[in-house]
PDB file of C-alpha atoms and ligand atoms in Angstrom:
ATOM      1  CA  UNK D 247      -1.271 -29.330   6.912  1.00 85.00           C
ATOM      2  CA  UNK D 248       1.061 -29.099   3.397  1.00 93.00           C
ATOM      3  CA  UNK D 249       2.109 -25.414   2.843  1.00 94.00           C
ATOM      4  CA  UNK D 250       0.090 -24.849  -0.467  1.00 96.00           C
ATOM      5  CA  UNK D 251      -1.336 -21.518  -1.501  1.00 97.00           C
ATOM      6  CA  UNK D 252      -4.640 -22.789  -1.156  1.00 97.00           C
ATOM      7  CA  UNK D 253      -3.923 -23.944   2.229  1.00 97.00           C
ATOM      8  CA  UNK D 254      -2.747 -20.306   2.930  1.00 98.00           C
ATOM      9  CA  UNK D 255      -5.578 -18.840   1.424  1.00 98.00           C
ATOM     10  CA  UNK D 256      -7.802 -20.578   3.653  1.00 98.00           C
ATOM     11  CA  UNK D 257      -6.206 -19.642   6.653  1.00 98.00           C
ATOM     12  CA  UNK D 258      -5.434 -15.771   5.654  1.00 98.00           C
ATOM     13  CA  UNK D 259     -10.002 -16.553   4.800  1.00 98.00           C
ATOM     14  CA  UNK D 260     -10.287 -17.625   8.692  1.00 98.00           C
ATOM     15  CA  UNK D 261      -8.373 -15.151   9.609  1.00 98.00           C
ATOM     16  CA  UNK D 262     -10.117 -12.135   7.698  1.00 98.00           C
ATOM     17  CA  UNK D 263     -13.499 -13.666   8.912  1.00 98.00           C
ATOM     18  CA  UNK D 264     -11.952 -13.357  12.417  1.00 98.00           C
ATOM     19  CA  UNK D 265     -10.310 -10.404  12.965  1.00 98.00           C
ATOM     20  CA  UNK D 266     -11.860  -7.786   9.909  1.00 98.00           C
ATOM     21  CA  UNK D 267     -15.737  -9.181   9.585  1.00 97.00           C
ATOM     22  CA  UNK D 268     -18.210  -8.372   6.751  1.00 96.00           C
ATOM     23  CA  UNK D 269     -17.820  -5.062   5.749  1.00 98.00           C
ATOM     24  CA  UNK D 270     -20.416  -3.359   3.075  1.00 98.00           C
ATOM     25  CA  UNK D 271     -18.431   0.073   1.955  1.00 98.00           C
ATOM     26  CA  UNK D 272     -15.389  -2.551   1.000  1.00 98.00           C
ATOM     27  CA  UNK D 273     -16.788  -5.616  -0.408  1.00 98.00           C
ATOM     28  CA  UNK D 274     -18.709  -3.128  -2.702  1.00 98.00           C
ATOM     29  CA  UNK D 275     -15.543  -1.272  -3.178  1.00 98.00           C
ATOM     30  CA  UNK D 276     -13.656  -4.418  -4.368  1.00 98.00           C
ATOM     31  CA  UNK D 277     -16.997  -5.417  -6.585  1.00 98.00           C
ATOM     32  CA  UNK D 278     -16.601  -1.992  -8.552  1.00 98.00           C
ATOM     33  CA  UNK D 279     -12.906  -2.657  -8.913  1.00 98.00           C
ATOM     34  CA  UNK D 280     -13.582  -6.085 -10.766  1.00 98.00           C
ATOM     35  CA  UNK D 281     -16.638  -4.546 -12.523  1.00 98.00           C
ATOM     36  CA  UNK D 282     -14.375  -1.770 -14.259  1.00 98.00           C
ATOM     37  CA  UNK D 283     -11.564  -5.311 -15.128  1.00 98.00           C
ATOM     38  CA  UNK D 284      -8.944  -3.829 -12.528  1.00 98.00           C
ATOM     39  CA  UNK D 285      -6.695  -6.437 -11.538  1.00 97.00           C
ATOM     40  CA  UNK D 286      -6.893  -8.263  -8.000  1.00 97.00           C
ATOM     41  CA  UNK D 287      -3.997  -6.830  -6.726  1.00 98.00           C
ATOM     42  CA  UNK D 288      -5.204  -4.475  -4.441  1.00 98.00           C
ATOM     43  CA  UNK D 289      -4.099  -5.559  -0.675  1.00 98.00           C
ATOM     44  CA  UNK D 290      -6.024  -8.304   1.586  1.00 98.00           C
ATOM     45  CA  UNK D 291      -7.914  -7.685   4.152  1.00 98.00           C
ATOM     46  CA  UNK D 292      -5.602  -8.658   6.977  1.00 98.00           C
ATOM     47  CA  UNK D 293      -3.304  -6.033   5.480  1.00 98.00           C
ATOM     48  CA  UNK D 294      -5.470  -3.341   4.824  1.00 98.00           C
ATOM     49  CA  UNK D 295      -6.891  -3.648   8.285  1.00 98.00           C
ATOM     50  CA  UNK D 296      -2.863  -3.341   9.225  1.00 98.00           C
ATOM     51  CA  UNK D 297      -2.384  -0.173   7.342  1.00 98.00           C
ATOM     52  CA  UNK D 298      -5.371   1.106   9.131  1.00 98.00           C
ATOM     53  CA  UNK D 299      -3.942  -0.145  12.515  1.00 98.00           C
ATOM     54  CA  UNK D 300       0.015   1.486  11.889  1.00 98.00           C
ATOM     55  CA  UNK D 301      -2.007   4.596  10.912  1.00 98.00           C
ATOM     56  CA  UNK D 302      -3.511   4.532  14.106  1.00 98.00           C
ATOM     57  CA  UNK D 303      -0.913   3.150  16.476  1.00 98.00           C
ATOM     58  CA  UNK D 304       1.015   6.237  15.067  1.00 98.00           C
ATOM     59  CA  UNK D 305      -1.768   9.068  15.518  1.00 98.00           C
ATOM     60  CA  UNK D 306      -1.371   9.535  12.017  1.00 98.00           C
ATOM     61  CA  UNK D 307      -3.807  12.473  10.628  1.00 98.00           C
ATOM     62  CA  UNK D 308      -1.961  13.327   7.595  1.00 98.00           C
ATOM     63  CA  UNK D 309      -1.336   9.738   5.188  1.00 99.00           C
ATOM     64  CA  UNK D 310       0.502  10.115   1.711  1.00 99.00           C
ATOM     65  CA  UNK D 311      -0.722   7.114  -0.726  1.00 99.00           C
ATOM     66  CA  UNK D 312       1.445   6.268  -3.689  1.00 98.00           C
ATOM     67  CA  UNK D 313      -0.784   3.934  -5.604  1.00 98.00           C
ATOM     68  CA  UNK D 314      -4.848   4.570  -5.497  1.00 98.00           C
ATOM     69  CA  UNK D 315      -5.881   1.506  -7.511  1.00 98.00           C
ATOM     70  CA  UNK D 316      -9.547   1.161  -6.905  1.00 98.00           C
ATOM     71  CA  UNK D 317      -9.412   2.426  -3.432  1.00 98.00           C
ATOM     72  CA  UNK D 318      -9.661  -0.053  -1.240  1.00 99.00           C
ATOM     73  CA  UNK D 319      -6.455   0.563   0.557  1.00 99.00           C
ATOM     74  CA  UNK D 320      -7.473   4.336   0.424  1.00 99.00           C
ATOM     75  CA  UNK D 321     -10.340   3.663   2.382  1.00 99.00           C
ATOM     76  CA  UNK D 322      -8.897   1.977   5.187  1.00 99.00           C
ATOM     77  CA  UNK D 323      -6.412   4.456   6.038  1.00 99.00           C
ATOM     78  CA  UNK D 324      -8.988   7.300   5.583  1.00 99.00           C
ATOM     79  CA  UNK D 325     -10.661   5.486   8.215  1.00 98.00           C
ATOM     80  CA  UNK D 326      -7.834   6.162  10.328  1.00 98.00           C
ATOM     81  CA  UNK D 327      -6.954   9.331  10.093  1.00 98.00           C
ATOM     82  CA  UNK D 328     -10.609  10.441  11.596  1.00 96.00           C
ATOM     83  CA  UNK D 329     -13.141  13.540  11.053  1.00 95.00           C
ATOM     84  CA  UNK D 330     -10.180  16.716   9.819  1.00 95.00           C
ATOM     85  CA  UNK D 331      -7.595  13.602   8.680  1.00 98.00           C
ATOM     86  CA  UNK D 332      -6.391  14.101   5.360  1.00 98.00           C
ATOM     87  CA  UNK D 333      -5.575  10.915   3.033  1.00 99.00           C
ATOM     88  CA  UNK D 334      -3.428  12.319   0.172  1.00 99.00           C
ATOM     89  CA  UNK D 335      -3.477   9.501  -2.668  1.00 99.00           C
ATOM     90  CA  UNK D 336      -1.955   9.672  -6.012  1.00 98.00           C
ATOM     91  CA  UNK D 337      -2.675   7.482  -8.703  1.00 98.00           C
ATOM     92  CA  UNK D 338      -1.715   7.018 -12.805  1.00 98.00           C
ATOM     93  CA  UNK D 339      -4.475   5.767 -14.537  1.00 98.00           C
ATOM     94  CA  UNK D 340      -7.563   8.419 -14.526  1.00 98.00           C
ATOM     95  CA  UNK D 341     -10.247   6.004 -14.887  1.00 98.00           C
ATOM     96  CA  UNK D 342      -9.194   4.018 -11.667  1.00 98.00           C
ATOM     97  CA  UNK D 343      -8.893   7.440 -10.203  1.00 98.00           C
ATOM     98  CA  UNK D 344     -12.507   7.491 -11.085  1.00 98.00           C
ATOM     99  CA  UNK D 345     -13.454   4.435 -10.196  1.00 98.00           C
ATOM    100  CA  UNK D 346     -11.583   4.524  -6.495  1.00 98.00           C
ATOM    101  CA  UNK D 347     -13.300   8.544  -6.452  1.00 98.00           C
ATOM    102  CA  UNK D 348     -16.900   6.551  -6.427  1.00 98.00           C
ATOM    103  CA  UNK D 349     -15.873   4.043  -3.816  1.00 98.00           C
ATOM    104  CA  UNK D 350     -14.315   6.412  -1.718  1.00 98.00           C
ATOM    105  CA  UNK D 351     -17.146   8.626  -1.350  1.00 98.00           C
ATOM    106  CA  UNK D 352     -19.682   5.697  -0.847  1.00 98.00           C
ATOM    107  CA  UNK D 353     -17.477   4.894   1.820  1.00 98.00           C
ATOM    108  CA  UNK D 354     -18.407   7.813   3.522  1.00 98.00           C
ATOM    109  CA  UNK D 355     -14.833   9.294   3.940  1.00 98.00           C
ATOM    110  CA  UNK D 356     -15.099  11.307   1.005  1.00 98.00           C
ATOM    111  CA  UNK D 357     -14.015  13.989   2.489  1.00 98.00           C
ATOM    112  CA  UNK D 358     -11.034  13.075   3.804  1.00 98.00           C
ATOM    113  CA  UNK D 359      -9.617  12.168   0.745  1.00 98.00           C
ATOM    114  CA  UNK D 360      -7.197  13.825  -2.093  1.00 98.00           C
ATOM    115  CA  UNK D 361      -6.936  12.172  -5.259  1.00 98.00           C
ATOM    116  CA  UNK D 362      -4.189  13.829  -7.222  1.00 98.00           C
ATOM    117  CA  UNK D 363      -3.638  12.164 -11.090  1.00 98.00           C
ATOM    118  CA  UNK D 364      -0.844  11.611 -12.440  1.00 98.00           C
ATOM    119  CA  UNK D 365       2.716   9.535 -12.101  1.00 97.00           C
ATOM    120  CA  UNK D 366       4.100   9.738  -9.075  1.00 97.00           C
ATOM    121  CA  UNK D 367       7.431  11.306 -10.387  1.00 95.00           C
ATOM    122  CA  UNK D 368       5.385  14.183 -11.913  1.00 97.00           C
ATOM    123  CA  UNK D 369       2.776  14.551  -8.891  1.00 98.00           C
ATOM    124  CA  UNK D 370       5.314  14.011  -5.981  1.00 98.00           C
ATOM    125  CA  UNK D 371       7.357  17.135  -6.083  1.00 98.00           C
ATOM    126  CA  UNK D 372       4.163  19.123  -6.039  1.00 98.00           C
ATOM    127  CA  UNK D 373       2.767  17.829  -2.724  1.00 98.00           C
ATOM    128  CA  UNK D 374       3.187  19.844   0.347  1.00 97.00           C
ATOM    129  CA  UNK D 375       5.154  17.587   3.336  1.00 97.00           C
ATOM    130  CA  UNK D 376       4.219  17.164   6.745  1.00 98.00           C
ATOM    131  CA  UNK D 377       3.140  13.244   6.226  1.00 99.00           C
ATOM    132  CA  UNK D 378       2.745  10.962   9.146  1.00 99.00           C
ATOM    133  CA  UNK D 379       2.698   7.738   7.364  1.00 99.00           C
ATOM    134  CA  UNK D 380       3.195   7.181   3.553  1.00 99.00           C
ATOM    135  CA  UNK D 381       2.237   4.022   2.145  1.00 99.00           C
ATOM    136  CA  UNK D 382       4.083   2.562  -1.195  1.00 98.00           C
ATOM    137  CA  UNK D 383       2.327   0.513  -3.586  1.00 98.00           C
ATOM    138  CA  UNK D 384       2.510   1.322  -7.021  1.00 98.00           C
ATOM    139  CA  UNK D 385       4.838   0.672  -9.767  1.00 98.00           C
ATOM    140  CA  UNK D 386       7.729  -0.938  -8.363  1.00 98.00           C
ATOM    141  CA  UNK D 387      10.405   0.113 -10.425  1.00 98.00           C
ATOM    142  CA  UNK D 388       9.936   3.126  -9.194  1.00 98.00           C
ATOM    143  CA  UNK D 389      10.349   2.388  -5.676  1.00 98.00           C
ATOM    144  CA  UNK D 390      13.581   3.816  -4.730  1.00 98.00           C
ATOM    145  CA  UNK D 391      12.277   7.319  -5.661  1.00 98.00           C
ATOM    146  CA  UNK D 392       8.972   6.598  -3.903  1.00 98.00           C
ATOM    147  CA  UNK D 393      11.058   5.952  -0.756  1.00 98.00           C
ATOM    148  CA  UNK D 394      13.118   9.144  -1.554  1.00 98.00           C
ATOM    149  CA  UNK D 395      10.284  11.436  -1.476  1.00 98.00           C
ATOM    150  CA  UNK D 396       8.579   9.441   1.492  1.00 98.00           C
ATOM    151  CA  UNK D 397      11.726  10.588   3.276  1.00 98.00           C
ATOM    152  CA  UNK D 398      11.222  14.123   2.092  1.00 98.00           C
ATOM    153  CA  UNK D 399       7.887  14.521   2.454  1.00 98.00           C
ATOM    154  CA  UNK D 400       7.776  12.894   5.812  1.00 98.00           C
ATOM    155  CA  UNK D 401       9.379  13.734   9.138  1.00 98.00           C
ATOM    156  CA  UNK D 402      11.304  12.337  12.178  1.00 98.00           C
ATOM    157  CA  UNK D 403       8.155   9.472  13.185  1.00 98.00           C
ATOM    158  CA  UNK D 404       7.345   9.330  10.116  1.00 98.00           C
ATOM    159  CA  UNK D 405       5.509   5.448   9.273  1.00 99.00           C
ATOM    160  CA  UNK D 406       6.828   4.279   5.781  1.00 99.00           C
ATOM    161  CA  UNK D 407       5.293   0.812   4.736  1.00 99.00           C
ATOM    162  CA  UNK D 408       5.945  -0.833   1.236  1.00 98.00           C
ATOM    163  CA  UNK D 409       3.941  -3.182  -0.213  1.00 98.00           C
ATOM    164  CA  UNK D 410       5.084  -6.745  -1.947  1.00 98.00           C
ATOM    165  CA  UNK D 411       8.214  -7.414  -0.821  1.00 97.00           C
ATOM    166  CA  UNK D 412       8.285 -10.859  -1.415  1.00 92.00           C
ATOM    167  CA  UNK D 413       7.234 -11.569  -5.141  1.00 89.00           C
ATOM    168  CA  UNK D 414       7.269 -14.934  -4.126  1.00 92.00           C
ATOM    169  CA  UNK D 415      10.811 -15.647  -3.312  1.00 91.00           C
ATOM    170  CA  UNK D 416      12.039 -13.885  -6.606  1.00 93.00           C
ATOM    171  CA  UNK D 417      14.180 -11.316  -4.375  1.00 92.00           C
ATOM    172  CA  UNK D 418      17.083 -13.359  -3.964  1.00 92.00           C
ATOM    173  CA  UNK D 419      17.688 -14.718  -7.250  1.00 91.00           C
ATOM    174  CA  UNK D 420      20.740 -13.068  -8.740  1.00 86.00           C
ATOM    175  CA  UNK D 421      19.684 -13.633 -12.023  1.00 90.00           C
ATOM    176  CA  UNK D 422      16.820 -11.587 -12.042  1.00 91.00           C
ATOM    177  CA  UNK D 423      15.104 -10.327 -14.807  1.00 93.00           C
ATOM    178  CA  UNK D 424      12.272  -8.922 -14.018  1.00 96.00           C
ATOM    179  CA  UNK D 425      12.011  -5.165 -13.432  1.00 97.00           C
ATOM    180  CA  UNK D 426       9.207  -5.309 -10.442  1.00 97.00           C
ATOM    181  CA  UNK D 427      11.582  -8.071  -8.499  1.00 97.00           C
ATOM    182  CA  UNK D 428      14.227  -5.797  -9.119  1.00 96.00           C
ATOM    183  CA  UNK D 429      13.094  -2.681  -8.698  1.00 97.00           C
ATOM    184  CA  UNK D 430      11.445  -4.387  -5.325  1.00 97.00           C
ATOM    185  CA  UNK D 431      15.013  -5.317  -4.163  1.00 97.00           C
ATOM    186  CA  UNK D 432      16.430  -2.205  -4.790  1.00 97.00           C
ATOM    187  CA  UNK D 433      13.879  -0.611  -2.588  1.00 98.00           C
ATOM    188  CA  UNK D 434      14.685  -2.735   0.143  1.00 98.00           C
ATOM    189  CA  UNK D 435      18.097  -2.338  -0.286  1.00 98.00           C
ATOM    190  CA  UNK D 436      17.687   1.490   0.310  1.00 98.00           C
ATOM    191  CA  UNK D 437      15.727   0.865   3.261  1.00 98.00           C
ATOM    192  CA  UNK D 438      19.066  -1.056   4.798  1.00 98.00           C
ATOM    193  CA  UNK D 439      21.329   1.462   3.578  1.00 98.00           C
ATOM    194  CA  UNK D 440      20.184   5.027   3.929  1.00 98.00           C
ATOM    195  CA  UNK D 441      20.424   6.942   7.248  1.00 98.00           C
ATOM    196  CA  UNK D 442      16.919   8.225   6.811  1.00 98.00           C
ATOM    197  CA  UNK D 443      15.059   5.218   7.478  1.00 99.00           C
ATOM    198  CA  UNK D 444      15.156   2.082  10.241  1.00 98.00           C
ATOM    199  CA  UNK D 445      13.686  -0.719   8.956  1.00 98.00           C
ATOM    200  CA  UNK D 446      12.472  -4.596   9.013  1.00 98.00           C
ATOM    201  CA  UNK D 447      10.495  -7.021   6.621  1.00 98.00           C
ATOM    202  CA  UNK D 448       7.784  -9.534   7.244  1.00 98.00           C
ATOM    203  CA  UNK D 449       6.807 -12.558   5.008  1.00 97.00           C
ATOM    204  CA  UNK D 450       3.584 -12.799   4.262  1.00 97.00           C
ATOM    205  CA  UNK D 451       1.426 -15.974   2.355  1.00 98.00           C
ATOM    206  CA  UNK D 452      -2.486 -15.837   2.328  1.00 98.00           C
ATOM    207  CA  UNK D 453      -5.060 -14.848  -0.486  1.00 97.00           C
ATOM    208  CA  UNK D 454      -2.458 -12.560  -2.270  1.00 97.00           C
ATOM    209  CA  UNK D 455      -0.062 -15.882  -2.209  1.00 97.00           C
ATOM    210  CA  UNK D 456       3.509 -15.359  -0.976  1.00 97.00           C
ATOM    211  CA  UNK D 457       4.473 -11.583  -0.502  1.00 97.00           C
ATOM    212  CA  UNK D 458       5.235  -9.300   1.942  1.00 98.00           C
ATOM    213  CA  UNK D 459       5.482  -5.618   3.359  1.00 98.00           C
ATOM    214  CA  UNK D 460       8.259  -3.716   4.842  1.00 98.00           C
ATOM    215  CA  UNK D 461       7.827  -1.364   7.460  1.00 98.00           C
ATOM    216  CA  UNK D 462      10.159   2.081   8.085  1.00 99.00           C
ATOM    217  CA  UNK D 463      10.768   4.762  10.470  1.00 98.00           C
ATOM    218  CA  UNK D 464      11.771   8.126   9.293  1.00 98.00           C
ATOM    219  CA  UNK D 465      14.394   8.771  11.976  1.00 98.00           C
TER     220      UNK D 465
HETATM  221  C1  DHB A 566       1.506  -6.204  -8.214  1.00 91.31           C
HETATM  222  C2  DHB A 566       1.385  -4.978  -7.634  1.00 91.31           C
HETATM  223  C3  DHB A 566       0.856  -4.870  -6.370  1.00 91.31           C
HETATM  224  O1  DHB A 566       0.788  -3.675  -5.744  1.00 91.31           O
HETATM  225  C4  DHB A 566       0.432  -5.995  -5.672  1.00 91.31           C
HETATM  226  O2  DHB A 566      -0.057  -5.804  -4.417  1.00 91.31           O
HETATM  227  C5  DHB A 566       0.536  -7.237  -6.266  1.00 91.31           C
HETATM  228  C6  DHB A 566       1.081  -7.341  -7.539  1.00 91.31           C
HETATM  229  C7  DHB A 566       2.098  -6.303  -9.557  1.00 91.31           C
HETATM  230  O3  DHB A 566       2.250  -5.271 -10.201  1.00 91.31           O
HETATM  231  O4  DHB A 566       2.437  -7.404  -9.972  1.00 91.31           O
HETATM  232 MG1   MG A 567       0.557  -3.958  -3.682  1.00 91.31          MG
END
């Protein structure tokens, strides 16, 4: 086989056929987010079923969300964190907030789930801490503070995991222009360098093309 994208897509297809199955509450969820013109970028399904995984591999009953979108990654960690788990989710733009509210709740995990509005500089300092697992995936610029306040709002054990580390390669080119790729880089540069956090990196290529997520400890 030749290493294309669509070649990737097809097996990151088998794969999510495989190992995550039909599943109503998130096709639907991912049909609403098109509906309302929200971009694609929400995570696959391999990876969403790995947040939900981490989430429970950790016991995690408290999750911190930086990045609601249209919900779909909302819904699989609220499906972690079981019956008197709290998913704490924070998103920009009210009318995804909206959107990822209906989703959510005709997901059945409703309840489980905070939506606080607003960017995550302004919303972040007004959370209360205590978070098992915090997951990273909004504006990427931003990440180094996102991982600041994961640190802070999390605890020894905490499970940190930021999403699109790749950008297709664009992380190593010196000459980078783009804010996201460097804004990306600086977060994972953080995640070497401070003591707060132990950390590695996976590649990934499939239906989202060639990206990545990293993966912290609080120690
Ligand atoms: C972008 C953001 C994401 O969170 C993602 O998963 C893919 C792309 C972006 O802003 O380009
Ligand atoms: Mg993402």
């Amino acid at each position: 086989m030749d290493s294309t994208p669509a070649a990737w897509a097809d097996a990151d297809a088998f794969l999510a056929d495989t190992l995550v199955g039909h599943d109503p509450a998130l096709e639907a969820t991912l049909e609403a987010q098109r509906d309302a013109g929200l971009p694609a970028i929400e995570v696959a399904p391999v990876a969403g079923k790995l947040l939900n995984l981490l989430a429970r591999l950790s016991g995690a009953r408290r999750v911190l969300e930086i990045g609601t979108l249209g919900g779909y990654s909302t819904i699989w960690l609220a499906r972690a964190v079981g019956d008197g788990g709290r998913v704490v989710t924070v998103e920009a733009e009210a009318a995804n907030a909206a959107i990822a509210r209906r989703s959510i709740d005709a997901a059945g995990v409703g309840e489980r789930v905070e939506i606080r509005i607003g960017r995550g500089a302004d919303v972040l300092p007004t959370l209360v801490g205590g978070f098992d697992l915090v997951f990273i995936d909004a504006d990427k610029e931003s990440n180094t503070v996102y991982l600041d306040w994961a640190a802070k709002l999390g605890h020894p054990g905490t499970v940190v995991v930021l999403d699109n580390i790749g950008r297709e390669g664009e992380i190593v080119r010196d000459d980078a222009t783009d804010s996201k790729v460097i804004g990306t880089r600086d977060g994972l540069r953080m995640l070497g360098e401070d003591p707060r956090f132990d950390a590695t990196a996976l590649q990934t290529v499939g239906v989202k093309g060639w990206d990545g997520v990293a993966i912290a400890l609080v120690v």
